[in-house]
Short mmCIF file of C-alpha atoms in Angstrom, two decimals:
data_model
loop_
_atom_site.label_atom_id
_atom_site.label_comp_id
_atom_site.label_asym_id
_atom_site.label_seq_id
_atom_site.Cartn_x
_atom_site.Cartn_y
_atom_site.Cartn_z
CA MET A 158 86.74 103.54 96.64
CA LYS A 159 90.37 104.26 97.44
CA ILE A 160 92.28 107.29 96.19
CA LEU A 161 96.00 107.28 95.41
CA GLN A 162 97.86 110.57 95.10
CA VAL A 163 101.29 110.38 93.45
CA ASP A 164 103.68 113.23 92.78
CA PHE A 165 107.35 113.64 92.05
CA PRO A 166 109.87 116.21 90.82
CA SER A 167 109.86 116.43 87.03
CA PRO A 168 111.82 118.51 84.53
CA GLY A 169 109.05 117.88 81.98
CA PRO A 170 107.89 117.65 79.35
CA PHE A 171 104.57 119.28 80.14
CA GLY A 172 101.40 120.10 78.21
CA ALA A 173 101.01 118.83 74.66
CA GLU A 174 104.53 117.41 74.58
CA MET A 175 103.79 115.36 77.71
CA THR A 176 100.53 114.17 76.16
CA GLU A 177 102.32 112.96 73.06
CA MET A 178 105.14 111.33 75.00
CA MET A 179 102.94 109.61 77.61
CA GLN A 180 99.99 108.47 75.48
CA GLY A 181 101.15 104.85 75.45
CA LEU A 182 101.62 104.88 79.21
CA ALA A 183 98.14 106.37 79.68
CA GLU A 184 96.64 103.65 77.51
CA SER A 185 98.45 101.01 79.57
CA ILE A 186 97.32 102.52 82.88
CA ALA A 187 93.71 102.54 81.63
CA LYS A 188 93.84 98.72 81.50
CA GLU A 189 95.00 98.27 85.11
CA PRO A 190 92.73 96.02 87.19
CA GLY A 191 90.57 97.96 89.64
CA LEU A 192 91.29 101.40 88.18
CA ILE A 193 88.16 103.54 87.96
CA TRP A 194 89.87 106.72 86.70
CA LYS A 195 93.10 108.73 86.73
CA LEU A 196 93.62 112.49 86.66
CA TRP A 197 97.07 113.39 85.34
CA THR A 198 98.72 116.34 87.13
CA GLU A 199 101.56 118.63 86.12
CA ASN A 200 103.05 121.93 87.23
CA ALA A 201 105.77 123.32 84.97
CA GLU A 202 106.41 126.25 87.34
CA THR A 203 107.33 124.03 90.29
CA GLY A 204 108.69 121.15 88.19
CA GLU A 205 106.26 118.52 89.44
CA ALA A 206 104.11 115.83 87.87
CA GLY A 207 101.96 112.96 89.03
CA GLY A 208 98.37 111.87 89.24
CA ILE A 209 95.28 111.25 91.29
CA TYR A 210 93.87 107.73 90.89
CA CYS A 211 90.64 106.12 92.00
CA PHE A 212 90.66 102.35 92.57
CA GLU A 213 87.89 99.93 93.46
CA ASN A 214 89.68 98.79 96.61
CA LEU A 215 92.92 98.88 98.58
CA GLU A 216 94.17 95.59 97.13
CA THR A 217 94.11 96.79 93.52
CA LEU A 218 95.54 100.17 94.56
CA ASN A 219 98.50 98.57 96.34
CA ALA A 220 99.16 96.19 93.45
CA TYR A 221 99.23 99.12 91.03
CA LYS A 222 101.37 101.25 93.37
CA GLU A 223 104.13 98.62 93.36
CA ILE A 224 104.05 98.27 89.57
CA HIS A 225 103.97 102.02 88.99
CA ALA A 226 106.78 102.79 91.46
CA ALA A 227 109.04 100.26 89.73
CA ARG A 228 108.11 101.60 86.28
CA LEU A 229 108.79 105.23 87.26
CA GLU A 230 112.07 104.38 88.96
CA LYS A 231 113.15 102.49 85.82
CA MET A 232 112.38 105.72 83.87
CA GLY A 233 114.74 107.60 86.22
CA VAL A 234 112.04 109.21 88.37
CA ARG A 235 113.15 109.66 91.99
CA ASN A 236 111.61 111.04 95.17
CA LEU A 237 108.18 109.53 94.57
CA ARG A 238 105.51 110.55 97.08
CA PHE A 239 102.46 108.35 97.58
CA LYS A 240 99.40 109.12 99.71
CA ILE A 241 96.32 106.92 100.10
CA PHE A 242 92.88 108.28 100.97
CA ASP A 243 89.30 107.12 101.30
CA ALA A 244 86.79 108.95 99.11
CA ASN A 245 83.87 110.69 100.81
CA VAL A 246 81.36 109.98 98.05
CA ALA A 247 78.42 111.77 99.71
CA LEU A 248 80.26 115.09 99.96
CA SER A 249 81.86 114.66 96.54
CA LYS A 250 78.40 114.25 94.96
CA ILE A 251 77.31 117.57 96.49
CA ASP A 252 80.31 119.26 94.90
CA ARG A 253 79.57 117.74 91.46
CA PHE A 254 82.46 115.32 91.18
CA PRO A 255 81.97 113.65 87.76
CA GLY A 256 80.68 110.14 87.64
CA LEU A 257 79.15 109.96 91.11
#
């Protein structure tokens, strides 16, 4: 498993308005090859949004990263930050991460 953390400055919307506005995007992301899950993140106080993604492998993560960066930039999102991590499944199971 490979983890992708994405965040960027965002003026909103947040909460229910974001849910309504981004539902189609969420449905599209759910169909991405290699995606196991995504956790959407938002912080209205600091004006940030993004997500934590889990992919089957580095190849599918990198393919998605390129697509997503282009899509967000086309939407006017700037200053994207990407970080890639390995998942420590054994420790995550101890701490009750869902699905492990």
